[in-house]
Amino acid sequence: MQLKKETSLKNQIKDNLTKYRNFPMVPRVIYGPGSFGQLGEILMPHRKSSDAPIIFLVDDVFEGRELAERVPLMFDDQLIFISADEEPKTEQVDVLVQKLLSDHNDLPSGIVGIGGGTLLDLAKAVAIMLTNNGPASDYQGWDLVKKPALYHVGIPTISGTGAEVSRTTVLLGPHKKLGINSDYTPFDQVVLDPDLTLGVPADQWFYTGMDCYIHCVESLNGTFLNAFSQSYGEKALDLCKEVFLEDLPEDESREKLMMASWHGGMSIAYSQVGVAHAMSYGLSYVLGTKHGIGNCLVFQHLDEFYPEGVKLFRQMQHKHNIHLPEGICASLSDEQMDTMVNVALGLEPLWQNALGPEWRQIMTPSRLKALYEKI
Amino acid sequence: MQLKKETSLKNQIKDNLTKYRNFPMVPRVIYGPGSFGQLGEILMPHRKSSDAPIIFLVDDVFEGRELAERVPLMFDDQLIFISADEEPKTEQVDVLVQKLLSDHNDLPSGIVGIGGGTLLDLAKAVAIMLTNNGPASDYQGWDLVKKPALYHVGIPTISGTGAEVSRTTVLLGPHKKLGINSDYTPFDQVVLDPDLTLGVPADQWFYTGMDCYIHCVESLNGTFLNAFSQSYGEKALDLCKEVFLEDLPEDESREKLMMASWHGGMSIAYSQVGVAHAMSYGLSYVLGTKHGIGNCLVFQHLDEFYPEGVKLFRQMQHKHNIHLPEGICASLSDEQMDTMVNVALGLEPLWQNALGPEWRQIMTPSRLKALYEKI
């Protein structure tokens, strides 16, 4: 008996030492060129009644284009075109939620986001905020959402953000750029149709693809990494190298980048992004710089943190003839620069992952400011 | 308007041409050495009442060992040790279901399988058959399950089968060896704790690891492959090569094989296994050969179908000093051989994947018999 008690105590201690996240995966995914055509059938069992519509949030670049016609509207469904010219905002989420509540007597049956990271993040946030009270900014952070979101579906039309599979929805709030990171955030359904990424402009394709490449480099070089995240991150990185450094046929390239984005998003499960994302969040907050190009602007100057990664990035940039703007931070006021530095340094988990628990001694405000000044 | 109608018609036609599976992923996964210690906490919200127990089906190799002590039993929970010496059977599932129904007034809150492929497949099948009427053999096939299964959790203690993530539960029935392949089959929760694979005997480690390696080779060389399955299959194959051909530290090797199994299972989402699995099913059905070793016995003779794969397999076998038994099929009666050939040829999707739609002209009964006679 004594032995048993001791063993049991030992086990309890062992069990309490480490605590892992029980990671929520997207429970349904359909993959294939043309799979968007099955959306109507997929949504049907989730329609609660003819008064509970499905709301489609669609990137406004598709206004008047074929994709918009193919959206399977029924009953009181609403298709709302939204511009992705700016990063998604908590206020924008609040306005959308109020509009939907006043437009319909019943709660919607579901929210479908069709577009890039902006539209996917808006769809996730709206689905959460339709069942949780208060402003969206109250939920920016880790595990603050208490009630399950409405059924929500993500359909990427550009590859790289990983928003289709991630546990977060990154929003610009009144005080910070930060995700609503919760078990209720991931989509209930994702449709991966590589044909939808046809016609993405070359620069957007590059910047968004680099979002994937950069967060893989950050994840694989981070201190949080484990074998689960490593395996996804390595595969995503391999696929990025194929897509951006080899000469694949176009359709194969689109299919592979869509999978790179998927695996890249999964690699964050037990990991985190790092220096580039933290700094890019600061840029977005103060200058409204879009996430994809923001990452590139920052990452090119991070040789000292990610030497191999930055070297390959430059090769990719050269191969695809991408010229990044310069002097972005040249005309910032001291106050703006301070805000940028503070927003970036506020993202503790990212710095911990990148530089370890003693990160504050490594990344001082003045060192960060000097990095920003290069951009 | 005319244009619109035409576009719409074109889209409808396009939409009807291809039909992809909306694949169910395991919605919750926890990964990490020692993560088994969080099982009690994970199960708690799924306990319906003190009268609705959790049933733990555990490989009997753990009887009296530490792992069995760590199973978080509460209330009327039952821990049932089951031998994995034989392949799981539909009849065994029926007996277990009857036992659980007579042992308890309420339906269980959930079923937890702890072990290798046999225990995981039994747990999936029991969870399905507790909510669906009739014998388990009625559900062997594709999409025959009509009602959601009970909450079920998979905890692998050996790596390679992919049963922890797959959409099937393979059972020996009265008429065939075939999976219950349905949207309700995948686990609701998986616990990936690489520490649980400590102490697996070397030959079992090899045979079960080769299950993963072989189904990746089959999936990657199959006609059903798409970019989704390819990306998972390639990663699983890369990890198998690291584990079986390089000299990794033991803990890294265990972690990587666990992830290889996971990705290997995912690679079947839009793919299928092939010649080796079809033949191995025949072996199991007639001789009761366990799946892992059965795959190896078959695969070594499949140079003509998988030349590169078989070459690497032999290198792995040599490196780990694995000697496969010979003359397995030498003393079979004609009737037994005919049965074996018929069971194998009955697995149409596997042959279609391996050899294309005209497979019957390629794999004739006499050619298959000649292959079996080599074993």
GROMACS .gro file of N, CA, C and O in nm, chain A residues 259-333:
model
  300
  259MET      N    1  -0.122   2.435  -4.921
  259MET     CA    2  -0.088   2.338  -4.816
  259MET      C    3   0.021   2.392  -4.723
  259MET      O    4   0.022   2.363  -4.604
  260ALA      N    5   0.113   2.471  -4.778
  260ALA     CA    6   0.216   2.533  -4.693
  260ALA      C    7   0.149   2.621  -4.588
  260ALA      O    8   0.184   2.617  -4.469
  261SER      N    9   0.051   2.698  -4.630
  261SER     CA   10  -0.020   2.786  -4.539
  261SER      C   11  -0.089   2.705  -4.429
  261SER      O   12  -0.084   2.740  -4.310
  262TRP      N   13  -0.152   2.596  -4.468
  262TRP     CA   14  -0.223   2.508  -4.375
  262TRP      C   15  -0.128   2.451  -4.271
  262TRP      O   16  -0.150   2.463  -4.150
  263HIS      N   17  -0.019   2.392  -4.318
  263HIS     CA   18   0.077   2.332  -4.224
  263HIS      C   19   0.147   2.440  -4.142
  263HIS      O   20   0.177   2.419  -4.024
  264GLY      N   21   0.175   2.553  -4.205
  264GLY     CA   22   0.239   2.664  -4.133
  264GLY      C   23   0.151   2.710  -4.017
  264GLY      O   24   0.199   2.735  -3.907
  265GLY      N   25   0.022   2.721  -4.043
  265GLY     CA   26  -0.072   2.757  -3.936
  265GLY      C   27  -0.072   2.654  -3.824
  265GLY      O   28  -0.071   2.687  -3.706
  266MET      N   29  -0.071   2.526  -3.861
  266MET     CA   30  -0.070   2.418  -3.761
  266MET      C   31   0.058   2.421  -3.678
  266MET      O   32   0.058   2.381  -3.561
  267SER      N   33   0.168   2.465  -3.739
  267SER     CA   34   0.296   2.461  -3.667
  267SER      C   35   0.295   2.555  -3.546
  267SER      O   36   0.378   2.542  -3.457
  268ILE      N   37   0.200   2.648  -3.545
  268ILE     CA   38   0.193   2.741  -3.432
  268ILE      C   39   0.125   2.676  -3.310
  268ILE      O   40   0.132   2.728  -3.199
  269ALA      N   41   0.063   2.558  -3.330
  269ALA     CA   42  -0.011   2.491  -3.221
  269ALA      C   43   0.069   2.490  -3.090
  269ALA      O   44   0.019   2.528  -2.985
  270TYR      N   45   0.193   2.443  -3.098
  270TYR     CA   46   0.277   2.437  -2.979
  270TYR      C   47   0.399   2.523  -3.000
  270TYR      O   48   0.511   2.483  -2.971
  271SER      N   49   0.379   2.638  -3.057
  271SER     CA   50   0.492   2.723  -3.083
  271SER      C   51   0.440   2.866  -3.085
  271SER      O   52   0.331   2.895  -3.038
  272GLN      N   53   0.516   2.952  -3.140
  272GLN     CA   54   0.478   3.093  -3.147
  272GLN      C   55   0.557   3.154  -3.261
  272GLN      O   56   0.657   3.098  -3.305
  273VAL      N   57   0.510   3.267  -3.307
  273VAL     CA   58   0.592   3.343  -3.399
  273VAL      C   59   0.698   3.418  -3.315
  273VAL      O   60   0.710   3.394  -3.195
  274GLY      N   61   0.774   3.506  -3.378
  274GLY     CA   62   0.885   3.565  -3.304
  274GLY      C   63   0.909   3.712  -3.333
  274GLY      O   64   0.814   3.791  -3.339
  275VAL      N   65   1.035   3.748  -3.354
  275VAL     CA   66   1.076   3.887  -3.365
  275VAL      C   67   1.003   3.959  -3.480
  275VAL      O   68   0.952   4.070  -3.463
  276ALA      N   69   0.996   3.894  -3.597
  276ALA     CA   70   0.937   3.961  -3.713
  276ALA      C   71   0.790   3.994  -3.688
  276ALA      O   72   0.744   4.105  -3.717
  277HIS      N   73   0.715   3.898  -3.635
  277HIS     CA   74   0.573   3.923  -3.612
  277HIS      C   75   0.551   4.029  -3.504
  277HIS      O   76   0.463   4.113  -3.517
  278ALA      N   77   0.631   4.025  -3.399
  278ALA     CA   78   0.616   4.126  -3.293
  278ALA      C   79   0.639   4.266  -3.352
  278ALA      O   80   0.560   4.358  -3.330
  279MET      N   81   0.746   4.280  -3.429
  279MET     CA   82   0.776   4.411  -3.487
  279MET      C   83   0.672   4.451  -3.592
  279MET      O   84   0.634   4.568  -3.602
  280SER      N   85   0.626   4.355  -3.668
  280SER     CA   86   0.527   4.383  -3.771
  280SER      C   87   0.395   4.429  -3.710
  280SER      O   88   0.326   4.516  -3.766
  281TYR      N   89   0.361   4.373  -3.593
  281TYR     CA   90   0.241   4.419  -3.522
  281TYR      C   91   0.253   4.567  -3.485
  281TYR      O   92   0.158   4.644  -3.495
  282GLY      N   93   0.373   4.606  -3.441
  282GLY     CA   94   0.397   4.747  -3.409
  282GLY      C   95   0.378   4.837  -3.531
  282GLY      O   96   0.312   4.941  -3.524
  283LEU      N   97   0.434   4.795  -3.643
  283LEU     CA   98   0.418   4.869  -3.769
  283LEU      C   99   0.271   4.887  -3.806
  283LEU      O  100   0.227   4.996  -3.840
  284SER      N  101   0.197   4.775  -3.799
  284SER     CA  102   0.054   4.780  -3.832
  284SER      C  103  -0.019   4.877  -3.742
  284SER      O  104  -0.103   4.954  -3.788
  285TYR      N  105   0.013   4.870  -3.614
  285TYR     CA  106  -0.062   4.949  -3.517
  285TYR      C  107  -0.045   5.099  -3.543
  285TYR      O  108  -0.141   5.174  -3.543
  286VAL      N  109   0.078   5.138  -3.567
  286VAL     CA  110   0.106   5.282  -3.582
  286VAL      C  111   0.083   5.331  -3.725
  286VAL      O  112   0.027   5.438  -3.747
  287LEU      N  113   0.123   5.250  -3.824
  287LEU     CA  114   0.117   5.297  -3.963
  287LEU      C  115   0.009   5.230  -4.045
  287LEU      O  116  -0.011   5.264  -4.162
  288GLY      N  117  -0.059   5.129  -3.985
  288GLY     CA  118  -0.161   5.056  -4.061
  288GLY      C  119  -0.102   4.968  -4.170
  288GLY      O  120  -0.174   4.922  -4.258
  289THR      N  121   0.029   4.944  -4.163
  289THR     CA  122   0.093   4.857  -4.262
  289THR      C  123   0.026   4.720  -4.263
  289THR      O  124   0.003   4.662  -4.157
  290LYS      N  125  -0.004   4.669  -4.382
  290LYS     CA  126  -0.067   4.537  -4.391
  290LYS      C  127   0.032   4.431  -4.343
  290LYS      O  128   0.153   4.442  -4.358
  291HIS      N  129  -0.026   4.325  -4.287
  291HIS     CA  130   0.054   4.224  -4.218
  291HIS      C  131   0.161   4.159  -4.307
  291HIS      O  132   0.277   4.145  -4.266
  292GLY      N  133   0.121   4.119  -4.429
  292GLY     CA  134   0.215   4.047  -4.516
  292GLY      C  135   0.337   4.130  -4.550
  292GLY      O  136   0.451   4.090  -4.526
  293ILE      N  137   0.315   4.249  -4.603
  293ILE     CA  138   0.428   4.335  -4.641
  293ILE      C  139   0.504   4.382  -4.517
  293ILE      O  140   0.627   4.393  -4.518
  294GLY      N  141   0.431   4.402  -4.408
  294GLY     CA  142   0.495   4.442  -4.281
  294GLY      C  143   0.597   4.339  -4.236
  294GLY      O  144   0.709   4.373  -4.196
  295ASN      N  145   0.560   4.212  -4.245
  295ASN     CA  146   0.653   4.106  -4.209
  295ASN      C  147   0.779   4.111  -4.295
  295ASN      O  148   0.890   4.095  -4.245
  296CYS      N  149   0.759   4.132  -4.425
  296CYS     CA  150   0.874   4.137  -4.516
  296CYS      C  151   0.965   4.255  -4.483
  296CYS      O  152   1.088   4.242  -4.481
  297LEU      N  153   0.903   4.373  -4.461
  297LEU     CA  154   0.979   4.494  -4.430
  297LEU      C  155   1.068   4.473  -4.308
  297LEU      O  156   1.184   4.517  -4.305
  298VAL      N  157   1.014   4.404  -4.209
  298VAL     CA  158   1.089   4.379  -4.086
  298VAL      C  159   1.194   4.270  -4.107
  298VAL      O  160   1.312   4.285  -4.073
  299PHE      N  161   1.147   4.158  -4.164
  299PHE     CA  162   1.228   4.036  -4.167
  299PHE      C  163   1.362   4.056  -4.239
  299PHE      O  164   1.464   3.999  -4.197
  300GLN      N  165   1.362   4.139  -4.345
  300GLN     CA  166   1.485   4.159  -4.422
  300GLN      C  167   1.601   4.211  -4.336
  300GLN      O  168   1.718   4.196  -4.373
  301HIS      N  169   1.568   4.272  -4.222
  301HIS     CA  170   1.672   4.328  -4.135
  301HIS      C  171   1.703   4.241  -4.013
  301HIS      O  172   1.769   4.286  -3.920
  302LEU      N  173   1.654   4.116  -4.013
  302LEU     CA  174   1.669   4.034  -3.892
  302LEU      C  175   1.778   3.926  -3.905
  302LEU      O  176   1.770   3.821  -3.842
  303ASP      N  177   1.882   3.955  -3.984
  303ASP     CA  178   1.993   3.860  -4.002
  303ASP      C  179   2.047   3.808  -3.870
  303ASP      O  180   2.080   3.691  -3.856
  304GLU      N  181   2.059   3.900  -3.773
  304GLU     CA  182   2.124   3.858  -3.647
  304GLU      C  183   2.040   3.755  -3.571
  304GLU      O  184   2.093   3.678  -3.492
  305PHE      N  185   1.909   3.751  -3.597
  305PHE     CA  186   1.824   3.654  -3.528
  305PHE      C  187   1.797   3.529  -3.613
  305PHE      O  188   1.789   3.418  -3.560
  306TYR      N  189   1.779   3.549  -3.741
  306TYR     CA  190   1.745   3.438  -3.830
  306TYR      C  191   1.835   3.440  -3.954
  306TYR      O  192   1.788   3.466  -4.065
  307PRO      N  193   1.967   3.415  -3.937
  307PRO     CA  194   2.061   3.433  -4.049
  307PRO      C  195   2.025   3.351  -4.174
  307PRO      O  196   2.018   3.406  -4.284
  308GLU      N  197   2.001   3.223  -4.156
  308GLU     CA  198   1.968   3.137  -4.270
  308GLU      C  199   1.837   3.178  -4.336
  308GLU      O  200   1.825   3.184  -4.458
  309GLY      N  201   1.739   3.206  -4.250
  309GLY     CA  202   1.606   3.242  -4.300
  309GLY      C  203   1.608   3.369  -4.382
  309GLY      O  204   1.544   3.377  -4.487
  310VAL      N  205   1.685   3.468  -4.335
  310VAL     CA  206   1.689   3.597  -4.407
  310VAL      C  207   1.763   3.581  -4.540
  310VAL      O  208   1.724   3.638  -4.642
  311LYS      N  209   1.867   3.496  -4.539
  311LYS     CA  210   1.942   3.472  -4.662
  311LYS      C  211   1.850   3.414  -4.772
  311LYS      O  212   1.848   3.462  -4.886
  312LEU      N  213   1.773   3.312  -4.734
  312LEU     CA  214   1.680   3.252  -4.830
  312LEU      C  215   1.571   3.350  -4.872
  312LEU      O  216   1.529   3.353  -4.989
  313PHE      N  217   1.526   3.431  -4.777
  313PHE     CA  218   1.424   3.532  -4.809
  313PHE      C  219   1.474   3.624  -4.920
  313PHE      O  220   1.401   3.655  -5.015
  314ARG      N  221   1.600   3.667  -4.909
  314ARG     CA  222   1.656   3.757  -5.010
  314ARG      C  223   1.663   3.690  -5.146
  314ARG      O  224   1.638   3.753  -5.249
  315GLN      N  225   1.696   3.559  -5.145
  315GLN     CA  226   1.696   3.484  -5.272
  315GLN      C  227   1.557   3.481  -5.335
  315GLN      O  228   1.541   3.497  -5.457
  316MET      N  229   1.458   3.458  -5.251
  316MET     CA  230   1.320   3.452  -5.302
  316MET      C  231   1.277   3.587  -5.357
  316MET      O  232   1.216   3.597  -5.463
  317GLN      N  233   1.312   3.691  -5.281
  317GLN     CA  234   1.278   3.828  -5.321
  317GLN      C  235   1.342   3.860  -5.457
  317GLN      O  236   1.276   3.913  -5.547
  318HIS      N  237   1.467   3.822  -5.471
  318HIS     CA  238   1.540   3.847  -5.594
  318HIS      C  239   1.478   3.770  -5.710
  318HIS      O  240   1.451   3.825  -5.817
  319LYS      N  241   1.450   3.642  -5.688
  319LYS     CA  242   1.395   3.558  -5.794
  319LYS      C  243   1.263   3.613  -5.846
  319LYS      O  244   1.233   3.604  -5.965
  320HIS      N  245   1.184   3.670  -5.756
  320HIS     CA  246   1.051   3.718  -5.798
  320HIS      C  247   1.047   3.869  -5.817
  320HIS      O  248   0.940   3.927  -5.832
  321ASN      N  249   1.165   3.929  -5.813
  321ASN     CA  250   1.178   4.069  -5.852
  321ASN      C  251   1.088   4.160  -5.767
  321ASN      O  252   1.016   4.245  -5.821
  322ILE      N  253   1.094   4.138  -5.637
  322ILE     CA  254   1.010   4.213  -5.545
  322ILE      C  255   1.090   4.327  -5.484
  322ILE      O  256   1.195   4.304  -5.423
  323HIS      N  257   1.042   4.450  -5.503
  323HIS     CA  258   1.110   4.566  -5.445
  323HIS      C  259   1.028   4.620  -5.329
  323HIS      O  260   0.915   4.663  -5.347
  324LEU      N  261   1.088   4.614  -5.212
  324LEU     CA  262   1.016   4.663  -5.094
  324LEU      C  263   1.036   4.814  -5.080
  324LEU      O  264   1.145   4.865  -5.109
  325PRO      N  265   0.934   4.883  -5.034
  325PRO     CA  266   0.950   5.027  -5.010
  325PRO      C  267   1.055   5.053  -4.901
  325PRO      O  268   1.081   4.966  -4.818
  326GLU      N  269   1.116   5.174  -4.906
  326GLU     CA  270   1.219   5.207  -4.806
  326GLU      C  271   1.180   5.334  -4.730
  326GLU      O  272   1.092   5.408  -4.773
  327GLY      N  273   1.246   5.355  -4.619
  327GLY     CA  274   1.224   5.477  -4.542
  327GLY      C  275   1.088   5.487  -4.474
  327GLY      O  276   1.040   5.596  -4.444
  328ILE      N  277   1.027   5.373  -4.449
  328ILE     CA  278   0.893   5.367  -4.391
  328ILE      C  279   0.887   5.439  -4.256
  328ILE      O  280   0.790   5.508  -4.223
  329CYS      N  281   0.992   5.420  -4.176
  329CYS     CA  282   0.989   5.474  -4.039
  329CYS      C  283   1.064   5.608  -4.028
  329CYS      O  284   1.083   5.659  -3.916
  330ALA      N  285   1.106   5.662  -4.144
  330ALA     CA  286   1.192   5.781  -4.141
  330ALA      C  287   1.123   5.903  -4.080
  330ALA      O  288   1.184   5.980  -4.005
  331SER      N  289   0.997   5.920  -4.111
  331SER     CA  290   0.931   6.044  -4.069
  331SER      C  291   0.842   6.026  -3.946
  331SER      O  292   0.752   6.108  -3.921
  332LEU      N  293   0.867   5.921  -3.870
  332LEU     CA  294   0.786   5.901  -3.749
  332LEU      C  295   0.824   6.001  -3.641
  332LEU      O  296   0.942   6.032  -3.623
  333SER      N  297   0.724   6.050  -3.568
  333SER     CA  298   0.754   6.133  -3.451
  333SER      C  299   0.808   6.044  -3.340
  333SER      O  300   0.792   5.922  -3.343
   0.00000   0.00000   0.00000
